[in-house]
Tab-separated table of C-alpha atoms in Angstrom:
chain	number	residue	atom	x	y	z
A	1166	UNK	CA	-103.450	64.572	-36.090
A	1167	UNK	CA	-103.460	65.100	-39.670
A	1168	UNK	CA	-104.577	62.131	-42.383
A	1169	UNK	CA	-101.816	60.085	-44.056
A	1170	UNK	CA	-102.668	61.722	-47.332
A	1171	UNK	CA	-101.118	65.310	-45.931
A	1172	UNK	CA	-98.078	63.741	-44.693
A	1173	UNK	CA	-95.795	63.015	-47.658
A	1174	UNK	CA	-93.028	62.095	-45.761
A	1175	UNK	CA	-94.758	58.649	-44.711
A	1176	UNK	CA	-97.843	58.172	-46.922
A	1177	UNK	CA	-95.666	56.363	-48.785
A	1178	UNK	CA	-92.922	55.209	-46.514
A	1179	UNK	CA	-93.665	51.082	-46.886
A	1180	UNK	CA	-89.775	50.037	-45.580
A	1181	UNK	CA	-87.470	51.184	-42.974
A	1182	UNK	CA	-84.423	50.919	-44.607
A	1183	UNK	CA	-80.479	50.510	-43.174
A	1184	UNK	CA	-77.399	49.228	-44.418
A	1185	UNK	CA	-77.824	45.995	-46.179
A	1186	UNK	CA	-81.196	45.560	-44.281
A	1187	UNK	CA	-84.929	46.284	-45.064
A	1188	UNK	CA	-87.609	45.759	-42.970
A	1189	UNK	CA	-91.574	45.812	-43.798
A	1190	UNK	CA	-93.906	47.788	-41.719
A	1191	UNK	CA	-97.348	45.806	-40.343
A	1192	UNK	CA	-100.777	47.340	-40.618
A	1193	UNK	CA	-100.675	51.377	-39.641
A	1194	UNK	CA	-103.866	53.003	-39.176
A	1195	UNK	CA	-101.830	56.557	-40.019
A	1196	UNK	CA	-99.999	55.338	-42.818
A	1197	UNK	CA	-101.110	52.973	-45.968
A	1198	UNK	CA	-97.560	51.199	-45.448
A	1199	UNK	CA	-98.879	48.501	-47.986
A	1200	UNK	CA	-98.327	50.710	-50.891
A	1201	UNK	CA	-100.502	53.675	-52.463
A	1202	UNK	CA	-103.863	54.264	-50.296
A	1203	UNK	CA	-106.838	53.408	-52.464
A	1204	UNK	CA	-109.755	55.851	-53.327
A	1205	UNK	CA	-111.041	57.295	-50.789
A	1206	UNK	CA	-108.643	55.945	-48.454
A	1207	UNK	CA	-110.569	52.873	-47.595
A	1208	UNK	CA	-109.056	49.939	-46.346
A	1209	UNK	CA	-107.316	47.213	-48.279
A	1210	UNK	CA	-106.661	44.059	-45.946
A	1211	UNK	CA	-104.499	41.463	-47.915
A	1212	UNK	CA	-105.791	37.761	-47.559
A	1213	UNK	CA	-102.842	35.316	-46.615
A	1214	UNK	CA	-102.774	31.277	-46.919
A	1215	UNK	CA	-100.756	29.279	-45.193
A	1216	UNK	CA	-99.887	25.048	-45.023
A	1217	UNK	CA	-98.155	23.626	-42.253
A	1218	UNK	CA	-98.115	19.888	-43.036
A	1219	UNK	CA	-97.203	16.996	-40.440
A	1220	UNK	CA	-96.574	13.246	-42.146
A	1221	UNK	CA	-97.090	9.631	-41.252
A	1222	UNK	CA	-100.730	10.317	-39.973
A	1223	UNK	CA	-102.320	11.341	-36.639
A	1224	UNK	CA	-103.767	9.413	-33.626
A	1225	UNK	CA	-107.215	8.320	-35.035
A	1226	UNK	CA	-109.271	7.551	-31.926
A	1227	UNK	CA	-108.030	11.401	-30.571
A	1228	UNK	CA	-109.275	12.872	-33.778
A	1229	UNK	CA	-113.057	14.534	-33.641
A	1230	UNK	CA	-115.121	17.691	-33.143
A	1231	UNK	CA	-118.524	18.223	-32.401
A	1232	UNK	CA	-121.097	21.426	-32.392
A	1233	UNK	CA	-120.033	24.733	-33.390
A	1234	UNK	CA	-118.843	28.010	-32.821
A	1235	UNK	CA	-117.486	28.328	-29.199
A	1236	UNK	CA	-119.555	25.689	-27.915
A	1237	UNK	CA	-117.554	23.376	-30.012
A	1238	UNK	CA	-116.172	19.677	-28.542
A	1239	UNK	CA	-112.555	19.102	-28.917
A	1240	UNK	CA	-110.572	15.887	-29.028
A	1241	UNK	CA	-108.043	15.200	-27.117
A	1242	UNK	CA	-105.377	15.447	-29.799
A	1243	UNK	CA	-107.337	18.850	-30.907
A	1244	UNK	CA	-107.034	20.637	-27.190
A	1245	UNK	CA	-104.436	23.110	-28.243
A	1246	UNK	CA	-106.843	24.652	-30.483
A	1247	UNK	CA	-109.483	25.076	-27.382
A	1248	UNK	CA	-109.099	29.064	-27.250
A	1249	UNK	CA	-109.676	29.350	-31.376
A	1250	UNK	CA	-112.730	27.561	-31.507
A	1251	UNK	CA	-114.913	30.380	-33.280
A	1252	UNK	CA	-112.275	30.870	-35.942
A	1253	UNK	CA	-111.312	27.061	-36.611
A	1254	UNK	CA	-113.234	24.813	-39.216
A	1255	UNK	CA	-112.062	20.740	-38.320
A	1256	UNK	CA	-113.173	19.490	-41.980
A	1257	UNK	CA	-113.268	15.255	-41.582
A	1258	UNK	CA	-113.839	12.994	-44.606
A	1259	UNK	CA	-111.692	14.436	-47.519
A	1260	UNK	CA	-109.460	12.682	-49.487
A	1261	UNK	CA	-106.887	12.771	-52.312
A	1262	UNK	CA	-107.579	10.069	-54.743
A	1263	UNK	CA	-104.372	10.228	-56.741
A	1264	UNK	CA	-102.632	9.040	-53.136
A	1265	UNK	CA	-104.623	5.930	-52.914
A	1266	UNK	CA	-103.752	2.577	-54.197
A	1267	UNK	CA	-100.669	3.845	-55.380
A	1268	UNK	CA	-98.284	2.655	-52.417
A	1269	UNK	CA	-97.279	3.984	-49.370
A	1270	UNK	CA	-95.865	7.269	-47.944
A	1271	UNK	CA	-94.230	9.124	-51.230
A	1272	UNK	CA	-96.914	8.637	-53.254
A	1273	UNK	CA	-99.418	9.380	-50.376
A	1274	UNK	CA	-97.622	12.493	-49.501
A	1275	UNK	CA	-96.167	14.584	-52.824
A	1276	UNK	CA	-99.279	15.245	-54.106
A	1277	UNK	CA	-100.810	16.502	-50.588
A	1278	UNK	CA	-101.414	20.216	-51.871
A	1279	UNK	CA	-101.592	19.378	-55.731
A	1280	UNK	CA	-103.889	15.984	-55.817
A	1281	UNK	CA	-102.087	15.087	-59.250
A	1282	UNK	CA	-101.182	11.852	-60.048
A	1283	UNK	CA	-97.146	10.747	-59.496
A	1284	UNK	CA	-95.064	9.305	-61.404
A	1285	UNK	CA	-92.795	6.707	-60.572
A	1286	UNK	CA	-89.080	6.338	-60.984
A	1287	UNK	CA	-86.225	8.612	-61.940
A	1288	UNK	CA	-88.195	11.577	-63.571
A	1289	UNK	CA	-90.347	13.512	-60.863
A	1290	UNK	CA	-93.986	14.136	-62.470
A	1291	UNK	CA	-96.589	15.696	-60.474
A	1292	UNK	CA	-98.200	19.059	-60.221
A	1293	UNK	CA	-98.192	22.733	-59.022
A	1294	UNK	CA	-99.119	22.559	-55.535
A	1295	UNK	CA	-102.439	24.804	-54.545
A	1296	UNK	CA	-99.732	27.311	-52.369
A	1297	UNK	CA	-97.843	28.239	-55.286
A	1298	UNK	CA	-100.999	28.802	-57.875
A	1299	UNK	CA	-101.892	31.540	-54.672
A	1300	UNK	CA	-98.468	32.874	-54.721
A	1301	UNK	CA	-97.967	33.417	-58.961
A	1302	UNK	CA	-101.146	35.415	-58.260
A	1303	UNK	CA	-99.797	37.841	-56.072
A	1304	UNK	CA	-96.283	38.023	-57.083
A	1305	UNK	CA	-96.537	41.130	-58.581
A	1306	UNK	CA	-98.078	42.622	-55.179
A	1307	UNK	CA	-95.814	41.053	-52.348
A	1308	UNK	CA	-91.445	40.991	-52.043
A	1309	UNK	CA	-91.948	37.616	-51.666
A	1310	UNK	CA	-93.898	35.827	-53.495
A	1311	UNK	CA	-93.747	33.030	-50.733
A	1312	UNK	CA	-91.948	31.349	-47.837
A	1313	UNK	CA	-91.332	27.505	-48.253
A	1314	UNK	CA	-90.016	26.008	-44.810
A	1315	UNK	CA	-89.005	23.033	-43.539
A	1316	UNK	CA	-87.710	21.552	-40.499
A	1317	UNK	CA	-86.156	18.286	-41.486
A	1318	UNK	CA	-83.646	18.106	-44.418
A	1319	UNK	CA	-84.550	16.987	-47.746
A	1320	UNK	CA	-83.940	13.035	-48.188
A	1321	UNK	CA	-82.882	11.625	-51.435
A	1322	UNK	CA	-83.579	8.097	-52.835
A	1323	UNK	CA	-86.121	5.912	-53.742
A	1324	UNK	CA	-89.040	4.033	-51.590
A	1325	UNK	CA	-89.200	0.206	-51.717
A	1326	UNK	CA	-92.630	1.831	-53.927
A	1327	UNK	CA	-90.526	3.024	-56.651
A	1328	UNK	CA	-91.051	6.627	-55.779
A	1329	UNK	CA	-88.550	9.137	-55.521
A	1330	UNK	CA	-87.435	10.340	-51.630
A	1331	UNK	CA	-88.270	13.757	-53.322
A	1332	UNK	CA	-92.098	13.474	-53.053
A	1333	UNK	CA	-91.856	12.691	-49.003
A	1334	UNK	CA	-89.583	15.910	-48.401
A	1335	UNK	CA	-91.270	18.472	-50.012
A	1336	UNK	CA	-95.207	19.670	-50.416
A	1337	UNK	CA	-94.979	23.373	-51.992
A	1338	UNK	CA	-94.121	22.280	-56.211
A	1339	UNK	CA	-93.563	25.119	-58.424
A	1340	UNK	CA	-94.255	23.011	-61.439
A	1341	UNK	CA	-95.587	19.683	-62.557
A	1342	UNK	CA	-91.287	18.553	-62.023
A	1343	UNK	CA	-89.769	21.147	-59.675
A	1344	UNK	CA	-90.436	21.169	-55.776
A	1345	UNK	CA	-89.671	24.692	-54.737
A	1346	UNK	CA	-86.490	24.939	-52.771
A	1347	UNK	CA	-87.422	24.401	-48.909
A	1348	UNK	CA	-85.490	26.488	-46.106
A	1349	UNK	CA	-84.474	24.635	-43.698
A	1350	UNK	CA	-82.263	27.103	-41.514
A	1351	UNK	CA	-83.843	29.848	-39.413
A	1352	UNK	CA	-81.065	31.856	-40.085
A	1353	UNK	CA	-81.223	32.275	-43.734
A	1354	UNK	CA	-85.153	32.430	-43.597
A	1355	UNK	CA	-84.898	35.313	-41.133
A	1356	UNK	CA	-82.256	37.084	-43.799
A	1357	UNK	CA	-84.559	36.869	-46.747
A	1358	UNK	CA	-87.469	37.919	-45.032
A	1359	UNK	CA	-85.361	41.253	-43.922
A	1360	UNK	CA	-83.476	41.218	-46.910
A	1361	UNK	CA	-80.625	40.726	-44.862
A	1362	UNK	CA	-77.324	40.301	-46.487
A	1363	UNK	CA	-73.488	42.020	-46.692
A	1364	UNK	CA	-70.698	42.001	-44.228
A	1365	UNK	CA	-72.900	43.323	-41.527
A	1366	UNK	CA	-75.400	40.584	-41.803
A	1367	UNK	CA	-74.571	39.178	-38.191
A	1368	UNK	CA	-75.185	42.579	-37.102
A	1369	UNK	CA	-79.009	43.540	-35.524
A	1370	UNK	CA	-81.222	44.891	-38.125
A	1371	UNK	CA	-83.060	46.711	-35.243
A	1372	UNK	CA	-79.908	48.301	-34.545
A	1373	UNK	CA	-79.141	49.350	-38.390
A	1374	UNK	CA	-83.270	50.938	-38.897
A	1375	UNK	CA	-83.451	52.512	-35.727
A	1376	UNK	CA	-82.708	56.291	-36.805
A	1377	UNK	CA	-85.917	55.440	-39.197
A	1378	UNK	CA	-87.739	53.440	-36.836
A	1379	UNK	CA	-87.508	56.553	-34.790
A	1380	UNK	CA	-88.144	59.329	-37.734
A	1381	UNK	CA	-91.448	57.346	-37.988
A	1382	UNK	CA	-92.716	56.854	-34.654
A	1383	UNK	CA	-92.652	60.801	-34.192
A	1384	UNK	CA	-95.206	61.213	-36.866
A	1385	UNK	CA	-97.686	58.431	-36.766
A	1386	UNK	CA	-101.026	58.341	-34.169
A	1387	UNK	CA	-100.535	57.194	-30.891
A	1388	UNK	CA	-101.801	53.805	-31.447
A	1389	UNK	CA	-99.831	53.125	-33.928
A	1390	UNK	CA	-96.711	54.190	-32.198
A	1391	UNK	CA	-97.566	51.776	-29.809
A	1392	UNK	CA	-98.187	49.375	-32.415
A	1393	UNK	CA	-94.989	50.003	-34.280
A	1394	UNK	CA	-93.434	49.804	-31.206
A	1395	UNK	CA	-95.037	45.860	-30.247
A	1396	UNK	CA	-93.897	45.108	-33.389
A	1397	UNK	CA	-89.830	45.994	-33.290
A	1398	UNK	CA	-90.114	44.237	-29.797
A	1399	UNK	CA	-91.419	40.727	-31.327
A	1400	UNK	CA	-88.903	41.072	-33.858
A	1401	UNK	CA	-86.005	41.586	-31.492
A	1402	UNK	CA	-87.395	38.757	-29.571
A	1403	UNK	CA	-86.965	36.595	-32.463
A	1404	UNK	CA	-83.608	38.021	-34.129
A	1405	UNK	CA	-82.370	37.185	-30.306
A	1406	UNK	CA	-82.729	33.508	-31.220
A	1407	UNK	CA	-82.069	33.345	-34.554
A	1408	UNK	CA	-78.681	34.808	-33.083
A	1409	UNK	CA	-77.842	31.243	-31.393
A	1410	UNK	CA	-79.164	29.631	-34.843
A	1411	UNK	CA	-77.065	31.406	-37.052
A	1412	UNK	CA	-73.866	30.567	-34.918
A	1413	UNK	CA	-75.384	26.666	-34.625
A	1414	UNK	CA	-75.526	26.929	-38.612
A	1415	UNK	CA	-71.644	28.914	-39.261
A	1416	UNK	CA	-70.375	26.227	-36.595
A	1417	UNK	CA	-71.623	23.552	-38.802
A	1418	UNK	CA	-70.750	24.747	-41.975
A	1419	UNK	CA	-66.558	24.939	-40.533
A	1420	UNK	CA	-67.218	21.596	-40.113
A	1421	UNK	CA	-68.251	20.357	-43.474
A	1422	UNK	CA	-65.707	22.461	-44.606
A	1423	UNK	CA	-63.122	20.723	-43.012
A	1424	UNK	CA	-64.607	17.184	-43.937
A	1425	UNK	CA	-65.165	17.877	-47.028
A	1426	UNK	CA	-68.376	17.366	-47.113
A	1427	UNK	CA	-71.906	19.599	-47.672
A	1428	UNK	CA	-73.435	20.208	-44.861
A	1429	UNK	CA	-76.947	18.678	-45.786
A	1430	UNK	CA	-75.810	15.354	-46.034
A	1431	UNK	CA	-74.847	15.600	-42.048
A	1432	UNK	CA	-76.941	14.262	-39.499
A	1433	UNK	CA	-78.504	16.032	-36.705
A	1434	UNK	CA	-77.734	18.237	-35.298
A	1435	UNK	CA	-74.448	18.613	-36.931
A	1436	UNK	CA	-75.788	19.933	-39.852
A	1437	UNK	CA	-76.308	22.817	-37.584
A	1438	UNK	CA	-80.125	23.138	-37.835
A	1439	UNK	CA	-81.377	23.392	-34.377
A	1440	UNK	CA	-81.102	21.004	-31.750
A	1441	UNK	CA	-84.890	21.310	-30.214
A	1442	UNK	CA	-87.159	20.887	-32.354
A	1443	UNK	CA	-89.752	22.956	-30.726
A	1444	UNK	CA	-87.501	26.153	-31.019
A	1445	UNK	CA	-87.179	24.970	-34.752
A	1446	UNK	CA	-90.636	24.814	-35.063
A	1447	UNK	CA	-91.901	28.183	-33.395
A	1448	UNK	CA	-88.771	30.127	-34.981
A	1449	UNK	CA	-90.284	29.024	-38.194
A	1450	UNK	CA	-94.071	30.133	-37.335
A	1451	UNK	CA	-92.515	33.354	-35.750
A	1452	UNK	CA	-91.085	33.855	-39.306
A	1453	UNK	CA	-94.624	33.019	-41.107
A	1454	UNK	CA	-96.035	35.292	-38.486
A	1455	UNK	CA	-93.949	38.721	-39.630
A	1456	UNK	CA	-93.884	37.731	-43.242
A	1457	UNK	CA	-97.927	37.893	-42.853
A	1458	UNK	CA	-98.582	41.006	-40.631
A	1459	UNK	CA	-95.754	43.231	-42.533
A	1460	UNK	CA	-97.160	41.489	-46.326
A	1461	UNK	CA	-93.949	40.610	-46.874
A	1462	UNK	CA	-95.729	37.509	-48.271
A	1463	UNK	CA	-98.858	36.065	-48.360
A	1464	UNK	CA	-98.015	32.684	-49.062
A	1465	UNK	CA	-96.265	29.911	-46.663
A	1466	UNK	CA	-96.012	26.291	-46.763
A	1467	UNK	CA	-94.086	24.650	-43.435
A	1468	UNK	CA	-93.276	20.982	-43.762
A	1469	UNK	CA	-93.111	20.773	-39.750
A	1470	UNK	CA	-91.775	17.093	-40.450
A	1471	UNK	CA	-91.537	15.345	-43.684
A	1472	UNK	CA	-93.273	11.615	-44.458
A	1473	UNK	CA	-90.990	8.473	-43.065
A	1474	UNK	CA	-89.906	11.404	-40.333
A	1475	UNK	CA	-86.518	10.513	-38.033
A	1476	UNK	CA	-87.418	13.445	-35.665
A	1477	UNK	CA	-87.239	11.733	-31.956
A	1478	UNK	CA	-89.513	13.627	-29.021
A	1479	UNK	CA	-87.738	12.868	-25.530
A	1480	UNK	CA	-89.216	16.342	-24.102
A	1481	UNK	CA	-92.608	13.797	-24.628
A	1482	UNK	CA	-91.018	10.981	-22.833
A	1483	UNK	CA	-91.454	8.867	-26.307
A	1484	UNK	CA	-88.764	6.728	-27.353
A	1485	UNK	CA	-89.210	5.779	-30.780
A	1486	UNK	CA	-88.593	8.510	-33.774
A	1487	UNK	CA	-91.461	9.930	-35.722
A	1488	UNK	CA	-91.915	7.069	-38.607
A	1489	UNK	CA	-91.461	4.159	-35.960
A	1490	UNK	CA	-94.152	6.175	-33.479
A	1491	UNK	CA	-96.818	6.414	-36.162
A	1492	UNK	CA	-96.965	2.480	-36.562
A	1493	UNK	CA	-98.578	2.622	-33.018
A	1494	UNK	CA	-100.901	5.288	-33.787
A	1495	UNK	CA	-103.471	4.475	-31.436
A	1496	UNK	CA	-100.884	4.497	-28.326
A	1497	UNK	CA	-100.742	7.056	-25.674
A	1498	UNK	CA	-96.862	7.807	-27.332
A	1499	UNK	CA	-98.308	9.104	-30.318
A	1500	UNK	CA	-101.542	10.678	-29.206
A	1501	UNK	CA	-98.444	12.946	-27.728
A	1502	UNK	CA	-96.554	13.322	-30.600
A	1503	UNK	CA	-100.312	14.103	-32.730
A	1504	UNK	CA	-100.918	16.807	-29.948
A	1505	UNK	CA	-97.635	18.538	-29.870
A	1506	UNK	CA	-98.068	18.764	-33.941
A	1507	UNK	CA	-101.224	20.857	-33.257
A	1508	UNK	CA	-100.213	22.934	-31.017
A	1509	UNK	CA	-97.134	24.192	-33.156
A	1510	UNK	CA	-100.527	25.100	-35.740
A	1511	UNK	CA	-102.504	26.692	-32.660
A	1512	UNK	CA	-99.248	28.457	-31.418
A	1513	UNK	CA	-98.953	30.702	-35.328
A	1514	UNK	CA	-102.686	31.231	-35.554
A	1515	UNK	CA	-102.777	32.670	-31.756
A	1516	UNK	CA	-99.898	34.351	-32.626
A	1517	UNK	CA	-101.611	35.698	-36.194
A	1518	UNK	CA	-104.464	36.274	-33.967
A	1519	UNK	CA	-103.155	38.566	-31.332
A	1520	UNK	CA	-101.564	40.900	-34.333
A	1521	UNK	CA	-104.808	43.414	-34.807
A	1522	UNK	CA	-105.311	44.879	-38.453
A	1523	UNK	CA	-108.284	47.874	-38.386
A	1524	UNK	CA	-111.415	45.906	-36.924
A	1525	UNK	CA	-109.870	42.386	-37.342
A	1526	UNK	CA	-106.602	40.495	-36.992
A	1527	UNK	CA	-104.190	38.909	-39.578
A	1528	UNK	CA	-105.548	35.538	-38.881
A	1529	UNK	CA	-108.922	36.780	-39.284
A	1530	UNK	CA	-107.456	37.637	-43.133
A	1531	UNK	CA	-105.982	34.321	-43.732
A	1532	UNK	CA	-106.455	30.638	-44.248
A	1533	UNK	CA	-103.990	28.490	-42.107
A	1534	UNK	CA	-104.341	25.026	-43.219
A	1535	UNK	CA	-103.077	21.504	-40.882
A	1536	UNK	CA	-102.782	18.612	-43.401
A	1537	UNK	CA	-101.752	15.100	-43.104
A	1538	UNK	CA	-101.056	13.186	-45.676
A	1539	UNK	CA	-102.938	9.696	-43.700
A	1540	UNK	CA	-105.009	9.114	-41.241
A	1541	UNK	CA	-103.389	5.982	-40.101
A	1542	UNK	CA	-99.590	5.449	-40.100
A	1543	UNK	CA	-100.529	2.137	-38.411
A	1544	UNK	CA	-102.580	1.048	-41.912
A	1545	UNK	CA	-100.981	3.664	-44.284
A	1546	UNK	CA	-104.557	4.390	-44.570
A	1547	UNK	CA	-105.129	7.451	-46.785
A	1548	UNK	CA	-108.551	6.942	-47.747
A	1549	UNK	CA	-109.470	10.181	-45.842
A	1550	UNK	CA	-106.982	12.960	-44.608
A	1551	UNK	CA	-107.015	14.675	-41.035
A	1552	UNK	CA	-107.637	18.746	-41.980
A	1553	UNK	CA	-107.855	22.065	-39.660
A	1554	UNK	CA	-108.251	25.003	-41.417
A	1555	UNK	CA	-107.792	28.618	-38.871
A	1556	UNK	CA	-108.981	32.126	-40.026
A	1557	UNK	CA	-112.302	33.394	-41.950
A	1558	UNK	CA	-110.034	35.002	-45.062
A	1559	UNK	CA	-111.506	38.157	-44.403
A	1560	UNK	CA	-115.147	37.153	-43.826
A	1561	UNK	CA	-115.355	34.915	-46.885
A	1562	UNK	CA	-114.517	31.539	-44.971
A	1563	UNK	CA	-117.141	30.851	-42.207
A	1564	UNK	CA	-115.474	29.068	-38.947
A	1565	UNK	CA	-116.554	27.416	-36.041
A	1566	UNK	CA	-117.423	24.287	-37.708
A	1567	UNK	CA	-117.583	20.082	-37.412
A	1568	UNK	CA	-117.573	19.474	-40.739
A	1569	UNK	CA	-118.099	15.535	-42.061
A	1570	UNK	CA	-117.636	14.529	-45.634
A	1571	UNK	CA	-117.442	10.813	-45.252
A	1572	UNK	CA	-120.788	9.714	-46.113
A	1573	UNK	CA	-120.662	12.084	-49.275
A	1574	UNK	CA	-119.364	9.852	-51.973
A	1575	UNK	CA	-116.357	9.761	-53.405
A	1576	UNK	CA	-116.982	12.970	-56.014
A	1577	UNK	CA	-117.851	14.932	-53.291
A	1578	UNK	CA	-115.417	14.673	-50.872
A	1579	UNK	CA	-112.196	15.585	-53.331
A	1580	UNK	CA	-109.651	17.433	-51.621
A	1581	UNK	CA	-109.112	19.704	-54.481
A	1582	UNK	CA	-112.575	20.020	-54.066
A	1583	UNK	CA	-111.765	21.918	-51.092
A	1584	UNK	CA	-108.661	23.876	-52.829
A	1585	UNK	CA	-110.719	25.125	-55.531
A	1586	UNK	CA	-113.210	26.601	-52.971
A	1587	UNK	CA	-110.333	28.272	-51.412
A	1588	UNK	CA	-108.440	29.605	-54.510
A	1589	UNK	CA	-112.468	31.632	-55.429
A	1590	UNK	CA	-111.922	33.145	-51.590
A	1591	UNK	CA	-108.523	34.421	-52.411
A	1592	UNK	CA	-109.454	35.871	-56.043
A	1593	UNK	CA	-107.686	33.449	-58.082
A	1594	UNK	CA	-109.849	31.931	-60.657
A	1595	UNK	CA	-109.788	28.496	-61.892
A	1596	UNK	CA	-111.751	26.158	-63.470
A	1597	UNK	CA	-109.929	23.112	-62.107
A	1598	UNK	CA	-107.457	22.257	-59.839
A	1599	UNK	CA	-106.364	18.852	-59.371
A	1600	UNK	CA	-108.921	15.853	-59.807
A	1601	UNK	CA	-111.335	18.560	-59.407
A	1602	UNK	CA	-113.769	20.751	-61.697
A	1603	UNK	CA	-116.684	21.752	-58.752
A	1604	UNK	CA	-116.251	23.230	-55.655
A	1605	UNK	CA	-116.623	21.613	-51.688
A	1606	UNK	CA	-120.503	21.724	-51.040
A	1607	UNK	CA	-121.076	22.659	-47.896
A	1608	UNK	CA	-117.843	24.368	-47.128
């Protein structure tokens, strides 16, 4: 069939468009949908970063890999990642010095993607996290410049420490004083990553694209007809569910309404965010996942539970909520709880993984990072951090690695250490970042 380049009509066709509705198109081999086809018409893959965080630590003694590549030794706790082996890097030893010695959870945890030091008290003082330096980089390239998720509320207060609530509840910070605004309802995450809005907003976006959707698939190669066509499937799949979530989250806001009260400061699940947290939880890497193959974004932070967590597990047959859990965090309870967190992480990189770009997949273009911000919630120890990073960032980042900083001294096991290394794969320069000035050795 003929190149893109002689097809007007689509060369530079990057939305399908319907009444209050626009959707991004994923990776065409036909048609540059991200924008004007470079010289030559060679390939431009965009790299992608993502942070899914999980708080009050991990199960310790369920924590380890050894050897490399596909021959590598999982943990217990690790399992879910078996299949990714070749494309994961377990880094061990790291550590954010501006969380130690200062007091437990908020102080451990604000600071988890910015490693600046916290202040205490009424005015929040920190730093721009390492997701947000990424996504003021490509914010003139993307819609969005990122999605910030969440699946617990927000908590307000202050910690018997002195620190403000704020610092457990969010980890993406637009500034040294502003968190950036966490969704926490699938529903209105799904609507700004379709630009969903208007009266017809409850209405299928499928349904309001499909004369376009249909337009296109007539003129694009067969294999990317079929891949269009994967792609309007997954997303019906998941606007199918966000259905029940939206009327969950209009059933909840009635009720406010009538008590006079905002909705956030309800408890579970009346404050209509979804019951199970495991459909929370995938909705919200399903979301990730289409933001990253259509470059709707190319920046995501999900707090999958926030530090001091209430989020209770019954489908794991453990009684105690998060926070209460992690103080046994060398029982069988919460080797469960550490396992189920990793496999929400191995469930969006599969899913990145499965989603084929050219030669390579999206996850193969992007850095999906697991962060904790302990390793003991037993000890409140935070002297090293628990870290998975997924994806080679289009060939820059080698995987399939046991890496072990703990016998490196102090200055060379930063975290930020780590995030400057990171920021040079994505093309964003900086001299420092954090407590740091050099990048990981090693890494």
């Amino acid at each position: 069939m003929p190149d893109a380049a002689d097809r007007p009509s689509t060369s530079r066709r990057t939305f399908l468009r319907g009444a209050g509705v626009t959707m991004a198109l994923p990776w065409l081999e036909s048609v540059p949908v991200w924008g004007r086809a470079p010289e030559g018409n060679a390939s431009v893959t965009p790299k992608r970063f993502a942070a899914l965080f999980m708080g009050c630590g991990i199960s310790p003694d369920h924590w380890w890999a050894k050897g490399a590549g596909a021959d590598m030794e999982l943990s217990k706790s690790l399992e879910p990642l078996s299949k990714l082996k070749h494309k994961l890097n377990v880094v061990n030893g790291l550590f954010n010095k501006s969380a130690t010695g200062v007091g437990i959870h908020p102080g451990q945890t604000g600071n988890i993607l910015s490693g600046a030091a916290l202040q205490k008290g009424a005015e929040l003082r920190g730093g721009i996290s390492v997701d947000q330096v990424i996504a003021n980089h490509f914010r003139d390239q993307t819609e969005q410049s990122s999605l910030v998720l969440g699946c617990e509320q927000p908590t307000t207060g202050y910690h018997e420490t002195n620190f403000s609530m704020a610092y457990s509840s969010h980890i993406s910070w637009q500034s040294a004083t502003s968190p950036v605004p966490m969704e926490a309802y699938p529903s209105l995450a799904f609507d700004s990553l379709f630009d969903n809005r208007g009266t017809r907003r409850n209405q299928s976006v499928l349904d309001r694209v499909r004369s376009e959707a249909s337009a296109l698939s007539g003129q694009v190669s067969a294999d990317d007809r079929a891949r269009l066509d994967e792609y309007l499937t997954s997303v019906r799949e998941v606007e199918k569910r966000i259905e029940s979530a939206r009327a969950h989250k209009d059933k909840a806001d009635g009720r406010a309404k009538d008590r006079g009260k905002p909705v956030a400061g309800m408890k579970r699940p009346d404050d209509g965010l979804p019951e199970d947290i495991r459909e929370h939880m995938r909705l919200m890497c399903d979301l990730i996942a289409i933001g990253f193959q259509t470059d709707k974004t190319r920046v995501a932070s999900l707090l999958l539970c926030r530090d001091i967590s209430g989020l209770f597990y019954p489908f794991l047959g453990v009684r105690d909520a998060h926070h209460g859990a992690s103080h046994s965090d060398k029982s069988e309870a919460y080797e469960k709880v550490t396992r189920f967190y990793v496999s929400q992480f191995a469930y969006l990189a599969s899913k990145l993984d499965a989603m084929k770009e050219g030669e390579s997949t999206v996850l193969d273009n992007s850095c999906l990072l697991f962060v904790n911000s302990m390793w003991s919630g037993s000890a409140h120890d935070s002297s090293k951090v628990p870290l998975l990073l997924a994806g080679g960032l289009g060939g820059t980042l080698k995987t399939g690695r046991a890496l072990d900083y703990r016998d490196k001294g102090n200055a060379n096991r930063k975290l930020c250490s780590l995030y400057l290394s990171l920021l040079d794969r994505m093309g964003v320069k900086a001299d420092k970042f954090g407590d740091a000035d050099t990048r990981l050795a090693g890494f």
